[in-house]
Amino acid sequence: MNYFPDEVLEHVFDFITSHKDRNSVSLVCKSWYKIERYSRQRVFIGNCYSISPERLIARFPGLKSLTLKGKPHFADFNLVPHDWGGFVYPWIEALAKSRIGLEELRLKRMVVSDESLELLSKSFVNFKSLVLVSCEGFTTDGLAAIAANCRFLRELDLQENEVDDHRGHWLSCFPESCTSLISLNFACLRGEVNLGALERLVSRSPNLKSLRLNRAVPLDTLQKLLMRAPQLVDLGIGSYVHDPFSEAYNKLKIAIQRCKSIRSLSGFLEVAPHCMSAIYPICGNLTFLNLSYAPGLHGNKLMKLIQHCRKLQRLWILDCIGDKGLGVVALTCKELQELRVFPSDPFEAGNAAVTEEGLVLVSAGCTKLNSLLYFCQQMTNAALITVAKNCPNFIRFRLCILDPIKPDPVTNQPLDEGFGAIVQSCKGLKRLSLSGLLTDQVFLYIGMYAEQLEMLSIAFAADSDKGMLYVLNGCKKLRKLEIRDCPFGDSALLEDVGKYETMRSLWMSSCEVTLGGCKSVAEKMPTLNVEIIDESEQMEFNLDDKQKVDKMYLYRTLVGHRKDAPEYVWIL
Amino acid sequence: MSPPLLGVEEEGQSRVSSPSVECISHNGLGIRERNYLGLSDFCSVDSSGVPDDNGNNLNLKATELRLGLPGSQSPERETEHCFLNSGKLDEKTLFPLLPSKDGICSSFQKSAVTGNKRGFSEVKGTIYTEKKWMGHGAVPDSQSLQPVSHGKYSVAQASVKKDGPANVVQEQPCTSNGTKVNRTDISNNSSAPTANRAQVVGWPPIRSFRTKTLTTSSKNNDEVDGKPGPGTLFVKVSMDGAPYLRKVDLRMYSTYQELSSALEKMFSCFTLGQCGAHGTPGKEILSESKLKDLLHGSEYVLTYEDKDGDWMLVGDVPWEMFIETCRRLKIMKSADAIGLAPKAMDKSKKDC
């Protein structure tokens, strides 16, 4: 139904930026589909194997920004073998051959080779922005190619990647003519950088707003950089170690005071706690503080720092902050929306750094809290119920009790009631990760109440297939389900195979599903790729359908079996 | 050899939490006190005469499993010490007590001592397999395996998870060896997951990048007494007459000169104060050069306590050797330094 000329509709669609909305728009009618696809500039692909680059290019010729995700989430925790897949090269190759004027590429959990980076840097004249999160496979040589060839580069953002650092001069490869940088984040690099080149680069980048340094950048260089870039909004400090009586430290204090725009602070990869007072002047404006890589900062120094941060909205911290420190957060950070507490010593049980008490304190003090990642020693039902009452706005609730099957230490009961309270109270909950001793009951609650739930992570939980069934039947908006070490078997898996087509992916490892069950799913649902990942060569010896499958990963796809799977991945 | 033993046990006890999980799993109890005892049992098991064969088995097993294992220094040492307690000379050759540097030449040394190269999940894989053996109860020397896995665990727990080709390559032999065992125990595992929870691959769910980075960070920021990491080496510096001590990171300096200047700056306030209190002859303002004279010249002498507990004059041995043996520093008045510095004997015994 078209009452307007195409150009008008196109103009209207320009205001629709969310991927979901644009997808909906394209489904209205053929003409809207056509207009939408020609005007679409940003595409998000949550699973790089769900579609092929050729089809993407064919549908969206005006593509400028592409986001791709590769490996399943559990790859972060070493559950997916190294060369499982997620290679970006074919994408870049295909895009390079086409007439797509790619400007932005954002990758997560993908394998990025130096060749890919080089090809990327040479193929797209207007390439502006490269964001790599949790990727691997490249070295600083690849970065050198990006620096050297992307003449209009605005953003180079490397987050938590495994980079083989050749200690080359990749920073020096930015030509003198490159003055367009807005964001530079190389905090994850472990090697030395050419400090002089870095200083010169920052000096000639007047638009630089975000700068995150790695450990190799010492305090006196930091001071020089800040003097040259007082307009920074986001700062990641590398090494923060110096004698508090030194000249460099005094200069740093002055430099920091000039940086009135800093709203986001991270890093402190090496830190001398007695030097923190220099930071206090900017703390009052901070909205994001990430100290999760700074184990050297704890105790009173840490608390004092936090007491200065009254406007904080997002806080990422290590559990050495302790329950007491979380109490300080609760009193100080009234605007807090997101809290992540990471373990500083994940394998040392008994260092009870944070417990349920800290979480309760934060929930009481920070009522705007909507996103939580919390690693703790223990949790009680009572605490969870209190948290649910205090903070009904949770969108993301990820709780990780370090002992995965630990019950409520006070009542010795499973944590079903606690999590049940969370899902019941937080009507907008989209992401949930469970831990602790859990029975089928918690899944009943999830199925009943978690209507908006999109992603669920389960480990070492449940008593029977019923658990999985409650979830599959109840959570209508479920997109990603990842399960490990639960007693879910074929009857749960096969109950409603059609459901998997409404989801992005399902991961099940160390469960009770058998080869036969997986084959059954694959047979019934040709639009799913059902992958069996088994490195033990067992699959070759024993093709018995009753064999339990170690790892199964299934996902919907429009392009059938992928061709780049390694030997130990069997696509049914 | 008693001081080292004591040192070991202290160190061991300071690590009480590390094998505690291990102990929970073995005993099937969640009581923490139990674990504490279990830990010291571990050390004493090793120090009491463990029969040769077992000792050797421990040793070899540890070697096998250790190949290329990434780990932090401290747990390495702890295990080394425990092994040494059983009085095996062979172990000394396998686990030389050199602090590991990044540039260790011998690859065997690397794998045995540093263990910095192996994927965490490989160890997990092996421990996992070991655990299965114990679970089966079919292993005859389950007793001796326990300490090994304790040791493994204490190494593993601080070790780093590593994604990498090495991972896959090394994982395969392990898993294929324990394939059948793995299978049945996976199902056992899901019904009895109380066993060895921290040894499970991928738990707790922390990105391997984070684990690796934090391991390096904590090594560098380690300020616990007598626990130097490869990144820093903090030692206490005391000065006669100063109300409190300071600490310096010896790795920040590469020559005696640098250390000396840093100490001068650090303790200048005390020297000034002191002289002021005692009424310096003359109204001279103490400048840095005067300070140097104080330290280098007559008034003060820099000494250090070495590993054997002896007080030595700073400056005799090469810098690298010095930082390896230095435990604490002391700025002594030359009057007190008789026997250490020949110069001091000539000086008067005036206070400041």
Short mmCIF file of C-alpha atoms in Angstrom, two decimals, chain A residues 109-280:
data_model
loop_
_atom_site.label_atom_id
_atom_site.label_comp_id
_atom_site.label_asym_id
_atom_site.label_seq_id
_atom_site.Cartn_x
_atom_site.Cartn_y
_atom_site.Cartn_z
CA ARG A 109 34.22 -13.84 18.78
CA MET A 110 35.57 -14.24 15.32
CA VAL A 111 38.83 -15.42 13.92
CA VAL A 112 40.53 -12.51 12.22
CA SER A 113 43.75 -13.12 10.34
CA ASP A 114 46.34 -10.57 9.37
CA GLU A 115 45.42 -11.28 5.76
CA SER A 116 41.84 -10.29 6.48
CA LEU A 117 42.95 -7.07 8.09
CA GLU A 118 45.21 -6.27 5.22
CA LEU A 119 42.55 -6.99 2.65
CA LEU A 120 40.12 -4.93 4.65
CA SER A 121 42.48 -2.01 4.82
CA LYS A 122 43.09 -1.98 1.09
CA SER A 123 39.60 -2.64 -0.22
CA PHE A 124 37.42 0.10 1.16
CA VAL A 125 38.42 3.66 0.56
CA ASN A 126 36.10 5.15 3.11
CA PHE A 127 36.68 2.62 5.81
CA LYS A 128 36.30 4.37 9.13
CA SER A 129 35.72 2.08 12.00
CA LEU A 130 37.02 -1.27 13.16
CA VAL A 131 35.78 -2.78 16.42
CA LEU A 132 37.05 -6.19 17.48
CA VAL A 133 35.71 -7.81 20.61
CA SER A 134 37.03 -11.13 21.91
CA CYS A 135 38.55 -11.97 18.57
CA GLU A 136 41.77 -13.79 17.85
CA GLY A 137 44.06 -14.82 15.06
CA PHE A 138 45.76 -11.56 14.25
CA THR A 139 48.98 -9.85 15.16
CA THR A 140 50.14 -6.29 15.36
CA ASP A 141 51.15 -6.63 11.71
CA GLY A 142 47.50 -6.67 10.80
CA LEU A 143 46.99 -3.54 12.88
CA ALA A 144 49.88 -1.92 11.07
CA ALA A 145 48.10 -2.53 7.77
CA ILE A 146 44.94 -0.90 9.10
CA ALA A 147 46.90 2.05 10.40
CA ALA A 148 48.82 2.52 7.22
CA ASN A 149 46.09 2.10 4.64
CA CYS A 150 42.85 3.39 6.10
CA ARG A 151 43.24 7.03 5.36
CA PHE A 152 40.06 8.15 7.03
CA LEU A 153 40.17 5.88 10.01
CA ARG A 154 38.14 7.20 12.90
CA GLU A 155 37.90 4.27 15.21
CA LEU A 156 40.18 1.40 16.11
CA ASP A 157 38.71 -0.33 19.10
CA LEU A 158 40.25 -3.57 20.35
CA GLN A 159 38.46 -5.11 23.31
CA GLU A 160 39.81 -8.17 25.04
CA ASN A 161 41.32 -9.74 21.95
CA GLU A 162 44.07 -12.31 21.88
CA VAL A 163 46.63 -10.49 19.81
CA ASP A 164 50.00 -11.85 18.98
CA ASP A 165 52.06 -8.83 19.77
CA HIS A 166 55.10 -8.56 17.55
CA ARG A 167 56.09 -5.37 19.26
CA GLY A 168 56.32 -3.82 15.86
CA HIS A 169 55.75 -0.22 15.13
CA TRP A 170 52.13 -0.44 14.19
CA LEU A 171 51.47 2.88 15.85
CA SER A 172 54.12 4.48 13.71
CA CYS A 173 52.27 3.24 10.65
CA PHE A 174 49.61 5.87 11.04
CA PRO A 175 50.69 8.40 8.42
CA GLU A 176 51.27 12.01 9.32
CA SER A 177 48.22 12.83 7.26
CA CYS A 178 45.99 10.79 9.55
CA THR A 179 44.24 13.29 11.74
CA SER A 180 40.77 11.81 11.86
CA LEU A 181 41.02 9.52 14.86
CA ILE A 182 38.15 9.72 17.29
CA SER A 183 38.66 6.50 19.16
CA LEU A 184 41.77 4.44 19.80
CA ASN A 185 41.68 1.49 22.16
CA PHE A 186 44.64 -0.86 22.35
CA ALA A 187 44.42 -1.81 26.00
CA CYS A 188 44.44 -5.51 25.25
CA LEU A 189 47.83 -5.47 23.58
CA ARG A 190 50.50 -6.90 25.78
CA GLY A 191 53.60 -5.57 24.11
CA GLU A 192 55.55 -2.37 23.95
CA VAL A 193 54.38 0.53 21.87
CA ASN A 194 56.33 3.31 20.35
CA LEU A 195 55.61 6.03 22.86
CA GLY A 196 56.90 8.82 20.68
CA ALA A 197 54.65 7.74 17.83
CA LEU A 198 51.74 7.58 20.21
CA GLU A 199 52.35 11.08 21.45
CA ARG A 200 52.60 12.43 17.93
CA LEU A 201 49.46 10.61 16.89
CA VAL A 202 47.47 12.01 19.76
CA SER A 203 48.84 15.47 19.08
CA ARG A 204 47.54 15.45 15.53
CA SER A 205 44.13 14.00 16.41
CA PRO A 206 42.04 16.93 17.58
CA ASN A 207 38.86 14.88 17.46
CA LEU A 208 40.15 12.17 19.72
CA LYS A 209 37.50 11.42 22.29
CA SER A 210 38.34 7.94 23.42
CA LEU A 211 41.82 6.70 24.25
CA ARG A 212 42.52 3.44 26.00
CA LEU A 213 46.15 2.61 26.57
CA ASN A 214 47.83 -0.66 27.31
CA ARG A 215 50.05 -1.64 30.16
CA ALA A 216 53.19 -0.55 28.35
CA VAL A 217 52.28 3.13 28.47
CA PRO A 218 53.82 4.57 31.60
CA LEU A 219 52.57 7.38 33.74
CA ASP A 220 54.76 10.11 32.36
CA THR A 221 53.62 9.38 28.82
CA LEU A 222 50.06 9.42 30.09
CA GLN A 223 50.64 12.86 31.46
CA LYS A 224 51.96 14.09 28.13
CA LEU A 225 49.05 12.56 26.26
CA LEU A 226 46.52 14.18 28.55
CA MET A 227 48.16 17.55 28.08
CA ARG A 228 47.69 17.13 24.35
CA ALA A 229 44.16 15.77 24.55
CA PRO A 230 42.21 17.51 27.27
CA GLN A 231 39.04 16.95 25.24
CA LEU A 232 38.99 13.23 26.00
CA VAL A 233 35.70 11.73 27.06
CA ASP A 234 36.84 8.18 27.62
CA LEU A 235 40.22 7.32 29.10
CA GLY A 236 41.83 3.96 29.69
CA ILE A 237 44.96 4.20 31.76
CA GLY A 238 47.68 1.67 31.16
CA SER A 239 50.30 1.74 33.81
CA TYR A 240 49.64 3.92 36.80
CA VAL A 241 52.73 3.37 38.85
CA HIS A 242 54.93 6.13 40.03
CA ASP A 243 56.48 7.68 43.01
CA PRO A 244 53.92 10.09 44.43
CA PHE A 245 56.67 12.58 45.15
CA SER A 246 57.94 12.72 41.62
CA GLU A 247 57.78 15.52 39.11
CA ALA A 248 55.88 13.39 36.62
CA TYR A 249 53.15 12.75 39.13
CA ASN A 250 52.74 16.43 39.85
CA LYS A 251 52.50 17.15 36.16
CA LEU A 252 49.91 14.41 35.86
CA LYS A 253 47.76 15.99 38.51
CA ILE A 254 47.73 19.21 36.54
CA ALA A 255 47.02 17.43 33.28
CA ILE A 256 44.11 15.48 34.71
CA GLN A 257 42.51 18.58 36.08
CA ARG A 258 42.38 20.00 32.59
CA CYS A 259 40.41 17.02 31.33
CA LYS A 260 37.00 18.19 32.28
CA SER A 261 35.18 16.05 29.76
CA ILE A 262 36.19 12.61 30.94
CA ARG A 263 33.08 10.57 31.67
CA SER A 264 34.49 7.12 31.39
CA LEU A 265 37.58 5.71 33.06
CA SER A 266 39.12 2.26 32.81
CA GLY A 267 42.38 0.35 32.82
CA PHE A 268 44.77 0.79 35.73
CA LEU A 269 46.37 -2.39 34.52
CA GLU A 270 49.25 -1.69 36.85
CA VAL A 271 48.46 0.55 39.72
CA ALA A 272 50.15 2.14 42.67
CA PRO A 273 47.25 2.81 45.01
CA HIS A 274 48.88 5.75 46.73
CA CYS A 275 48.73 7.75 43.54
CA MET A 276 44.97 7.67 43.20
CA SER A 277 44.32 11.10 44.63
CA ALA A 278 45.27 12.65 41.31
CA ILE A 279 42.16 11.05 39.85
CA TYR A 280 39.74 12.50 42.35
#
